[in-house]
CSV table of C-alpha atoms in Angstrom, one decimal:
chain,number,residue,atom,x,y,z
A,1,MET,CA,4.8,-13.9,11.2
A,2,TYR,CA,1.1,-14.9,11.5
A,3,THR,CA,0.8,-17.3,8.6
A,4,HIS,CA,0.4,-20.3,11.0
A,5,ASP,CA,-1.6,-18.5,13.6
A,6,ASP,CA,-4.9,-20.3,14.4
A,7,ARG,CA,-6.8,-17.3,15.7
A,8,THR,CA,-9.6,-15.9,13.7
A,9,VAL,CA,-10.3,-12.2,12.8
A,10,ILE,CA,-13.4,-10.9,11.1
A,11,THR,CA,-12.7,-8.6,8.2
A,12,LEU,CA,-14.6,-6.1,6.0
A,13,ASP,CA,-14.0,-4.6,2.6
A,14,ALA,CA,-16.0,-1.4,2.9
A,15,GLY,CA,-17.1,0.3,-0.4
A,16,GLY,CA,-19.7,2.9,-1.1
A,17,THR,CA,-21.8,0.3,-3.0
A,18,ASN,CA,-21.1,-3.0,-1.2
A,19,LEU,CA,-19.8,-4.2,2.1
A,20,VAL,CA,-17.9,-7.5,1.7
A,21,PHE,CA,-17.4,-9.5,5.0
A,22,GLY,CA,-15.0,-12.3,5.6
A,23,ALA,CA,-13.0,-14.2,8.3
A,24,MET,CA,-9.3,-14.8,8.2
A,25,ARG,CA,-7.1,-17.3,10.0
A,26,GLY,CA,-3.4,-17.9,9.4
A,27,CYS,CA,-3.5,-15.0,6.8
A,28,GLU,CA,-6.0,-16.9,4.7
A,29,PHE,CA,-9.8,-16.6,4.4
A,30,VAL,CA,-11.7,-19.3,6.1
A,31,THR,CA,-15.3,-18.4,5.0
A,32,ALA,CA,-16.8,-17.5,1.7
A,33,PRO,CA,-17.3,-13.7,1.3
A,34,LEU,CA,-20.6,-12.2,2.2
A,35,ARG,CA,-21.7,-9.2,0.2
A,36,LEU,CA,-24.4,-6.8,1.4
A,37,PRO,CA,-25.4,-3.4,0.2
A,38,SER,CA,-23.7,-0.5,1.9
A,39,HIS,CA,-26.6,2.0,2.1
A,40,ALA,CA,-23.8,4.5,2.6
A,41,ASP,CA,-26.2,7.5,2.4
A,42,ASN,CA,-28.3,6.3,5.4
A,43,LEU,CA,-26.4,5.8,8.6
A,44,ASP,CA,-29.0,3.6,10.4
A,45,ARG,CA,-29.3,1.2,7.4
A,46,CYS,CA,-25.5,1.1,6.9
A,47,LEU,CA,-24.9,0.2,10.6
A,48,ASP,CA,-27.6,-2.4,10.4
A,49,MET,CA,-25.9,-4.0,7.4
A,50,MET,CA,-22.6,-4.0,9.2
A,51,LYS,CA,-24.2,-5.6,12.3
A,52,THR,CA,-25.9,-8.2,10.1
A,53,GLY,CA,-22.8,-9.0,8.1
A,54,PHE,CA,-20.5,-9.4,11.0
A,55,ALA,CA,-23.1,-11.5,12.9
A,56,THR,CA,-23.6,-13.8,9.9
A,57,ILE,CA,-19.9,-14.4,9.4
A,58,ILE,CA,-19.4,-15.1,13.2
A,59,SER,CA,-22.3,-17.6,13.0
A,60,ARG,CA,-20.4,-19.6,10.3
A,61,LEU,CA,-17.3,-20.0,12.3
A,62,ASP,CA,-16.2,-23.1,14.3
A,63,ARG,CA,-14.7,-20.9,17.0
A,64,LYS,CA,-15.1,-17.5,18.5
A,65,PRO,CA,-13.1,-14.7,16.7
A,66,VAL,CA,-10.6,-12.7,18.6
A,67,ALA,CA,-11.2,-9.3,16.9
A,68,ILE,CA,-12.9,-7.4,14.1
A,69,SER,CA,-10.4,-5.5,11.9
A,70,PHE,CA,-10.9,-3.7,8.6
A,71,ALA,CA,-10.2,-0.7,6.4
A,72,PHE,CA,-12.6,2.2,6.2
A,73,PRO,CA,-12.3,5.4,4.1
A,74,GLY,CA,-11.1,8.5,6.0
A,75,PRO,CA,-10.8,11.1,7.2
A,76,ALA,CA,-10.9,9.4,10.6
A,77,ASP,CA,-9.5,9.1,14.1
A,78,TYR,CA,-8.5,5.6,13.4
A,79,ALA,CA,-6.9,5.0,16.8
A,80,ASN,CA,-10.3,5.6,18.5
A,81,GLY,CA,-12.4,4.1,15.7
A,82,ILE,CA,-14.2,7.4,14.9
A,83,ILE,CA,-15.1,8.1,11.2
A,84,GLY,CA,-16.0,11.6,10.2
A,85,GLY,CA,-15.4,14.4,7.7
A,86,TYR,CA,-15.6,14.6,3.9
A,87,LEU,CA,-16.3,11.0,2.8
A,88,PRO,CA,-17.7,11.0,-0.8
A,89,ASN,CA,-18.5,7.3,-0.7
A,90,PHE,CA,-20.0,7.3,2.9
A,91,PRO,CA,-21.8,10.7,3.2
A,92,SER,CA,-23.8,9.6,6.2
A,93,PHE,CA,-20.6,9.4,8.3
A,94,ARG,CA,-19.5,13.0,7.6
A,95,ASP,CA,-20.7,14.4,11.0
A,96,GLY,CA,-18.6,11.8,12.9
A,97,VAL,CA,-19.6,8.3,13.8
A,98,ALA,CA,-18.0,6.2,16.7
A,99,LEU,CA,-18.0,3.1,14.5
A,100,GLY,CA,-15.3,1.2,16.4
A,101,PRO,CA,-17.0,1.7,19.8
A,102,TYR,CA,-20.4,0.8,18.3
A,103,LEU,CA,-19.2,-2.5,16.9
A,104,GLY,CA,-17.2,-3.3,20.0
A,105,HIS,CA,-20.3,-2.8,22.1
A,106,GLU,CA,-22.4,-4.9,19.8
A,107,PHE,CA,-20.1,-7.9,19.5
A,108,GLY,CA,-17.9,-7.7,22.7
A,109,LEU,CA,-14.7,-7.9,20.6
A,110,PRO,CA,-11.8,-5.5,20.1
A,111,VAL,CA,-12.3,-3.5,16.9
A,112,PHE,CA,-9.4,-2.1,14.8
A,113,ILE,CA,-10.0,0.3,11.9
A,114,ASN,CA,-7.4,1.7,9.6
A,115,ASN,CA,-7.3,3.1,6.1
A,116,ASP,CA,-6.6,0.8,3.1
A,117,GLY,CA,-3.1,2.2,2.5
A,118,ASP,CA,-2.1,1.5,6.1
A,119,LEU,CA,-3.3,-2.0,5.9
A,120,PHE,CA,-1.8,-2.7,2.5
A,121,ALA,CA,1.6,-1.7,3.9
A,122,CYS,CA,1.0,-3.7,7.1
A,123,GLY,CA,0.1,-6.8,5.1
A,124,GLU,CA,3.1,-6.5,2.8
A,125,ALA,CA,5.5,-5.8,5.8
A,126,LEU,CA,4.3,-8.7,8.0
A,127,CYS,CA,3.3,-11.4,5.5
A,128,GLY,CA,4.2,-10.2,2.0
A,129,ALA,CA,7.0,-8.4,0.2
A,130,LEU,CA,9.2,-7.6,3.2
A,131,PRO,CA,9.7,-11.1,4.5
A,132,GLU,CA,10.0,-12.4,1.0
A,133,ILE,CA,12.7,-10.0,0.1
A,134,ASN,CA,14.6,-10.7,3.3
A,135,HIS,CA,14.3,-14.4,2.6
A,136,ARG,CA,15.7,-13.9,-0.9
A,137,LEU,CA,18.6,-11.9,0.5
A,138,ALA,CA,19.4,-14.7,3.0
A,139,GLU,CA,19.3,-17.2,0.1
A,140,ALA,CA,21.7,-15.1,-1.9
A,141,GLY,CA,24.1,-15.0,1.1
A,142,SER,CA,23.6,-11.4,1.9
A,143,CYS,CA,23.7,-10.1,5.5
A,144,LYS,CA,21.5,-7.1,4.5
A,145,ARG,CA,18.0,-7.1,6.0
A,146,TYR,CA,15.2,-4.6,5.7
A,147,HIS,CA,12.8,-3.4,8.5
A,148,ASN,CA,11.0,-0.5,6.9
A,149,LEU,CA,8.4,-0.5,4.1
A,150,LEU,CA,6.4,2.0,2.1
A,151,GLY,CA,3.3,0.7,0.5
A,152,PHE,CA,1.6,2.7,-2.3
A,153,THR,CA,-1.7,1.9,-3.9
A,154,PHE,CA,-2.5,3.0,-7.5
A,155,GLY,CA,-6.2,3.1,-8.2
A,156,THR,CA,-9.1,5.5,-7.8
A,157,GLY,CA,-6.7,7.5,-5.7
A,158,PHE,CA,-3.0,7.5,-4.6
A,159,GLY,CA,-2.7,5.9,-1.2
A,160,ILE,CA,0.2,5.3,1.2
A,161,GLY,CA,1.1,3.3,4.3
A,162,MET,CA,4.4,3.1,6.1
A,163,VAL,CA,5.8,0.5,8.5
A,164,VAL,CA,8.9,1.5,10.4
A,165,ASN,CA,10.8,-1.2,12.4
A,166,GLY,CA,7.7,-3.5,12.2
A,167,GLN,CA,5.3,-0.9,13.5
A,168,LEU,CA,2.6,0.8,11.4
A,169,ASN,CA,3.0,4.5,11.5
A,170,ARG,CA,-0.5,6.0,11.7
A,171,GLY,CA,0.7,9.4,12.8
A,172,ASP,CA,-0.6,11.5,15.6
A,173,ASN,CA,-3.6,12.6,13.6
A,174,SER,CA,-4.3,9.4,11.5
A,175,CYS,CA,-3.1,11.6,8.6
A,176,VAL,CA,-0.1,10.1,6.9
A,177,GLU,CA,-0.8,10.9,3.2
A,178,THR,CA,0.9,11.4,-0.2
A,179,PHE,CA,-2.1,12.2,-2.4
A,180,CYS,CA,-1.7,15.9,-1.5
A,181,LEU,CA,2.0,16.1,-2.3
A,182,PRO,CA,2.7,18.5,-5.1
A,183,HIS,CA,2.3,17.4,-8.7
A,184,LYS,CA,5.7,17.4,-10.4
A,185,THR,CA,4.7,19.2,-13.6
A,186,LYS,CA,1.6,21.2,-12.6
A,187,ALA,CA,2.2,24.0,-10.2
A,188,GLY,CA,-0.3,24.2,-7.3
A,189,ILE,CA,-1.9,20.8,-8.2
A,190,ILE,CA,-1.9,17.7,-6.0
A,191,ALA,CA,0.0,14.6,-7.0
A,192,GLU,CA,-3.1,12.4,-7.1
A,193,GLU,CA,-4.3,14.3,-10.2
A,194,GLY,CA,-1.4,12.5,-11.9
A,195,VAL,CA,-1.5,9.2,-10.0
A,196,ALA,CA,-5.0,7.8,-10.3
A,197,VAL,CA,-7.4,6.2,-12.8
A,198,ARG,CA,-8.6,9.6,-13.9
A,199,ALA,CA,-5.1,10.7,-14.7
A,200,ILE,CA,-4.5,7.8,-17.1
A,201,LYS,CA,-7.8,8.6,-18.9
A,202,ARG,CA,-7.2,12.3,-19.0
A,203,VAL,CA,-3.7,12.1,-20.4
A,204,TYR,CA,-4.8,9.6,-23.0
A,205,ALA,CA,-7.5,12.0,-24.1
A,206,GLU,CA,-5.2,15.0,-24.2
A,207,ALA,CA,-2.4,13.2,-26.1
A,208,SER,CA,-4.8,11.5,-28.6
A,209,GLY,CA,-7.3,14.3,-29.0
A,210,ASP,CA,-10.0,11.7,-28.3
A,211,TYR,CA,-11.8,13.6,-25.5
A,212,GLY,CA,-14.9,11.5,-25.9
A,213,HIS,CA,-13.2,8.1,-25.2
A,214,ASP,CA,-14.6,5.8,-22.6
A,215,TYR,CA,-11.5,3.6,-22.1
A,216,GLU,CA,-10.5,2.4,-18.7
A,217,PRO,CA,-6.8,2.1,-17.8
A,218,ARG,CA,-6.9,-1.7,-18.6
A,219,GLU,CA,-8.1,-0.9,-22.1
A,220,ILE,CA,-5.5,2.0,-22.5
A,221,CYS,CA,-2.9,-0.5,-21.4
A,222,GLU,CA,-4.1,-2.9,-24.2
A,223,ILE,CA,-3.8,0.0,-26.7
A,224,ALA,CA,-0.3,0.7,-25.5
A,225,ASP,CA,0.6,-3.0,-26.0
A,226,GLY,CA,-0.9,-3.1,-29.4
A,227,LEU,CA,-3.7,-5.5,-28.4
A,228,ARG,CA,-6.5,-3.0,-29.0
A,229,ASP,CA,-7.1,-0.3,-31.7
A,230,GLY,CA,-6.3,3.2,-30.5
A,231,ASP,CA,-3.5,5.8,-30.3
A,232,ARG,CA,-0.6,3.7,-29.1
A,233,ASP,CA,1.8,6.6,-28.5
A,234,ALA,CA,-0.9,8.5,-26.5
A,235,ALA,CA,-1.5,5.4,-24.4
A,236,ARG,CA,2.2,4.9,-23.7
A,237,ARG,CA,2.5,8.6,-22.8
A,238,ALA,CA,-0.4,8.3,-20.3
A,239,PHE,CA,1.4,5.6,-18.3
A,240,ALA,CA,4.8,7.2,-18.7
A,241,GLU,CA,3.5,10.4,-17.2
A,242,PHE,CA,1.8,8.5,-14.4
A,243,GLY,CA,5.1,6.8,-13.6
A,244,GLU,CA,7.0,10.1,-13.5
A,245,ILE,CA,4.5,11.8,-11.2
A,246,ALA,CA,4.3,8.8,-8.9
A,247,GLY,CA,8.1,8.5,-8.9
A,248,ASN,CA,8.4,12.1,-7.8
A,249,ALA,CA,6.1,11.6,-4.8
A,250,ILE,CA,7.6,8.2,-3.9
A,251,ALA,CA,11.1,9.7,-3.9
A,252,ILE,CA,10.0,12.3,-1.3
A,253,ALA,CA,8.6,9.6,1.0
A,254,ALA,CA,11.4,7.1,0.4
A,255,GLN,CA,14.1,9.7,1.3
A,256,LEU,CA,12.4,10.2,4.7
A,257,VAL,CA,11.6,6.6,5.5
A,258,ASP,CA,14.4,4.8,3.8
A,259,GLY,CA,12.8,1.4,3.2
A,260,ILE,CA,11.5,-1.1,0.6
A,261,VAL,CA,8.8,0.3,-1.7
A,262,VAL,CA,5.9,-1.9,-2.6
A,263,ILE,CA,3.3,-0.9,-5.2
A,264,GLY,CA,-0.2,-2.4,-5.5
A,265,GLY,CA,-3.6,-1.7,-6.9
A,266,GLY,CA,-5.2,-2.4,-10.3
A,267,ILE,CA,-3.0,0.0,-12.3
A,268,ALA,CA,0.1,-1.8,-11.0
A,269,ALA,CA,-0.7,-4.5,-13.6
A,270,ALA,CA,0.7,-2.0,-16.2
A,271,ARG,CA,4.1,-2.1,-14.4
A,272,HIS,CA,6.0,-2.5,-17.6
A,273,LEU,CA,4.7,0.8,-18.8
A,274,ILE,CA,5.0,2.7,-15.5
A,275,MET,CA,8.2,1.5,-14.0
A,276,PRO,CA,10.7,2.9,-16.5
A,277,THR,CA,9.7,6.5,-15.7
A,278,LEU,CA,9.0,5.8,-12.0
A,279,LEU,CA,12.5,4.4,-11.5
A,280,ALA,CA,14.1,7.1,-13.6
A,281,GLU,CA,12.5,9.8,-11.4
A,282,MET,CA,13.7,8.1,-8.2
A,283,ARG,CA,17.2,7.8,-9.7
A,284,SER,CA,17.3,11.4,-10.9
A,285,SER,CA,19.3,14.3,-9.6
A,286,LEU,CA,18.7,17.8,-8.2
A,287,ALA,CA,21.1,20.7,-8.0
A,288,THR,CA,22.5,23.1,-5.4
A,289,LEU,CA,22.5,26.8,-6.0
A,290,GLY,CA,26.2,26.5,-6.6
A,291,GLY,CA,25.5,24.2,-9.6
A,292,ASP,CA,26.5,20.9,-8.0
A,293,SER,CA,24.4,17.8,-8.8
A,294,VAL,CA,23.0,15.9,-5.9
A,295,ARG,CA,21.2,12.6,-6.3
A,296,ARG,CA,17.5,12.7,-5.6
A,297,LEU,CA,17.8,9.8,-3.3
A,298,GLN,CA,21.0,9.1,-1.3
A,299,MET,CA,20.4,5.4,-1.9
A,300,ASP,CA,20.7,3.4,-5.1
A,301,VAL,CA,17.3,2.3,-6.3
A,302,TYR,CA,16.8,-1.2,-7.7
A,303,ASP,CA,13.9,-2.9,-9.5
A,304,LEU,CA,13.5,-6.0,-7.3
A,305,ASP,CA,11.4,-7.8,-9.9
A,306,ASP,CA,14.3,-7.8,-12.4
A,307,PRO,CA,16.5,-10.8,-11.6
A,308,THR,CA,19.7,-9.0,-12.7
A,309,GLU,CA,18.9,-5.9,-10.6
A,310,PHE,CA,18.0,-8.1,-7.6
A,311,ALA,CA,21.3,-9.9,-7.8
A,312,ALA,CA,23.2,-6.5,-7.7
A,313,PHE,CA,20.9,-5.4,-4.9
A,314,ALA,CA,21.7,-8.5,-2.9
A,315,ALA,CA,25.5,-8.4,-3.7
A,316,GLY,CA,26.0,-4.8,-2.4
A,317,ASN,CA,29.6,-3.7,-2.3
A,318,THR,CA,31.3,-5.3,0.7
A,319,ARG,CA,35.0,-4.7,1.4
A,320,ARG,CA,37.3,-5.2,4.3
A,321,LEU,CA,38.6,-2.3,6.4
A,322,ARG,CA,41.5,-2.3,8.7
A,323,VAL,CA,40.8,-1.0,12.2
A,324,PRO,CA,43.4,1.8,12.7
A,325,GLY,CA,46.3,0.9,15.0
A,326,THR,CA,45.4,-2.8,15.1
A,327,ASP,CA,45.7,-5.9,12.9
A,328,LEU,CA,41.9,-6.3,13.0
A,329,THR,CA,39.6,-5.9,10.1
A,330,VAL,CA,35.8,-5.3,9.7
A,331,ASP,CA,33.5,-5.8,6.8
A,332,TYR,CA,32.0,-2.6,5.3
A,333,ASP,CA,29.2,-2.5,2.7
A,334,ASP,CA,29.2,1.1,1.4
A,335,ARG,CA,26.3,0.7,-1.0
A,336,LYS,CA,23.2,2.3,0.4
A,337,ARG,CA,20.3,0.8,-1.4
A,338,ILE,CA,16.5,0.3,-1.5
A,339,GLY,CA,14.3,-1.5,-3.9
A,340,VAL,CA,10.9,-1.2,-5.6
A,341,THR,CA,8.6,-4.2,-6.1
A,342,VAL,CA,5.0,-4.9,-7.1
A,343,SER,CA,2.8,-6.7,-4.6
A,344,ARG,CA,2.6,-10.5,-4.9
A,345,LEU,CA,-0.4,-10.7,-2.6
A,346,GLY,CA,-2.4,-8.2,-4.6
A,347,ALA,CA,-3.8,-5.1,-3.0
A,348,SER,CA,-7.1,-6.5,-1.8
A,349,HIS,CA,-5.6,-9.6,-0.2
A,350,ALA,CA,-2.7,-7.6,1.3
A,351,ILE,CA,-5.2,-5.2,2.9
A,352,SER,CA,-7.1,-8.1,4.5
A,353,VAL,CA,-3.8,-9.7,5.6
A,354,GLY,CA,-2.8,-6.4,7.1
A,355,ALA,CA,-6.1,-6.1,9.0
A,356,TYR,CA,-5.6,-9.6,10.3
A,357,ALA,CA,-2.0,-9.1,11.3
A,358,PHE,CA,-2.5,-5.6,12.8
A,359,ALA,CA,-5.3,-6.9,15.1
A,360,LEU,CA,-3.2,-9.9,16.3
A,361,GLU,CA,-0.1,-7.7,16.8
A,362,ARG,CA,-2.1,-5.2,19.0
A,363,ILE,CA,-3.7,-8.0,20.9
A,364,ASP,CA,-0.3,-9.6,21.6
A,365,ALA,CA,1.2,-6.3,22.6
A,366,ALA,CA,-1.6,-5.7,25.0
A,367,CYS,CA,-1.1,-9.2,26.6
A,368,GLU,CA,2.6,-8.6,26.9
A,369,ALA,CA,2.0,-5.2,28.6
A,370,ASP,CA,-0.3,-6.9,31.1
């Protein structure tokens, strides 16, 4: 939608160690990134770094930007640009900081702040997986089109964003989350304990007995693939359990939203180890008290990165029905279906694209309202 837009939006990748500033036009970066220390434990110094970073990027542009838009860790009242609450990586913001109004006053620009899961989903819905899938469906001759998307990030934590009918759902409290859904196999434990970097490392330690290991998920993936010495079965188990716990949480969300599922984040690189159990969980069944089996999801679930499964996903099951009492017929596709795919943009780029597209969408909506 915005891939050919010539407006410029200033972006920020906010981490507890570094702030990385950029500028995006047409869903692509137009400046080299500027990296400055966050000083996350000192509010005045952190705000000064933000002011310096944004001002420096603006000075490098050939035209005035139309907005500042970026992701920032929550809890937050994103709609009003206020950050506050328990923020491990930004402790100086815990008492509440009106960050959006502060930056808007400093630069005279509209400021949009969201969390990274929201912007990942927004980027994939507007400029990433969703338009790509709909384009592939059109090429395959299918009339089916998708308008809803669930984006999940696999990394330090377990993030989510959801776009419904082209609109980002931020909720009434800026509090759309899945990290705190229940863990499938550990009663009373949150799902994120099974869907995060620490989960891969913990399960590998438990399964191998090597509690002193210092492997990161990438290295455990290499062990699973036989490219590095280590306990291969334990490594495969770590990713299989990750997929099962993630699939359980994703199935809960997908049943409610009913849209394409896109996965991103560093751990998604191990998709070949995660997807079998993730898909199996989404395709599993539950039971009624009477003993009947009920599919976990009322839609068929397809791996959209598998050419054979995508072909079946696109084909559906269309047949002709006669209209009662007439000679008329209508086409009826009775195959309810969704798909799962891994981000082509990559989580970081998708988040930046989401920040860009979200800002332009809000600006355009405001102009239309006027």
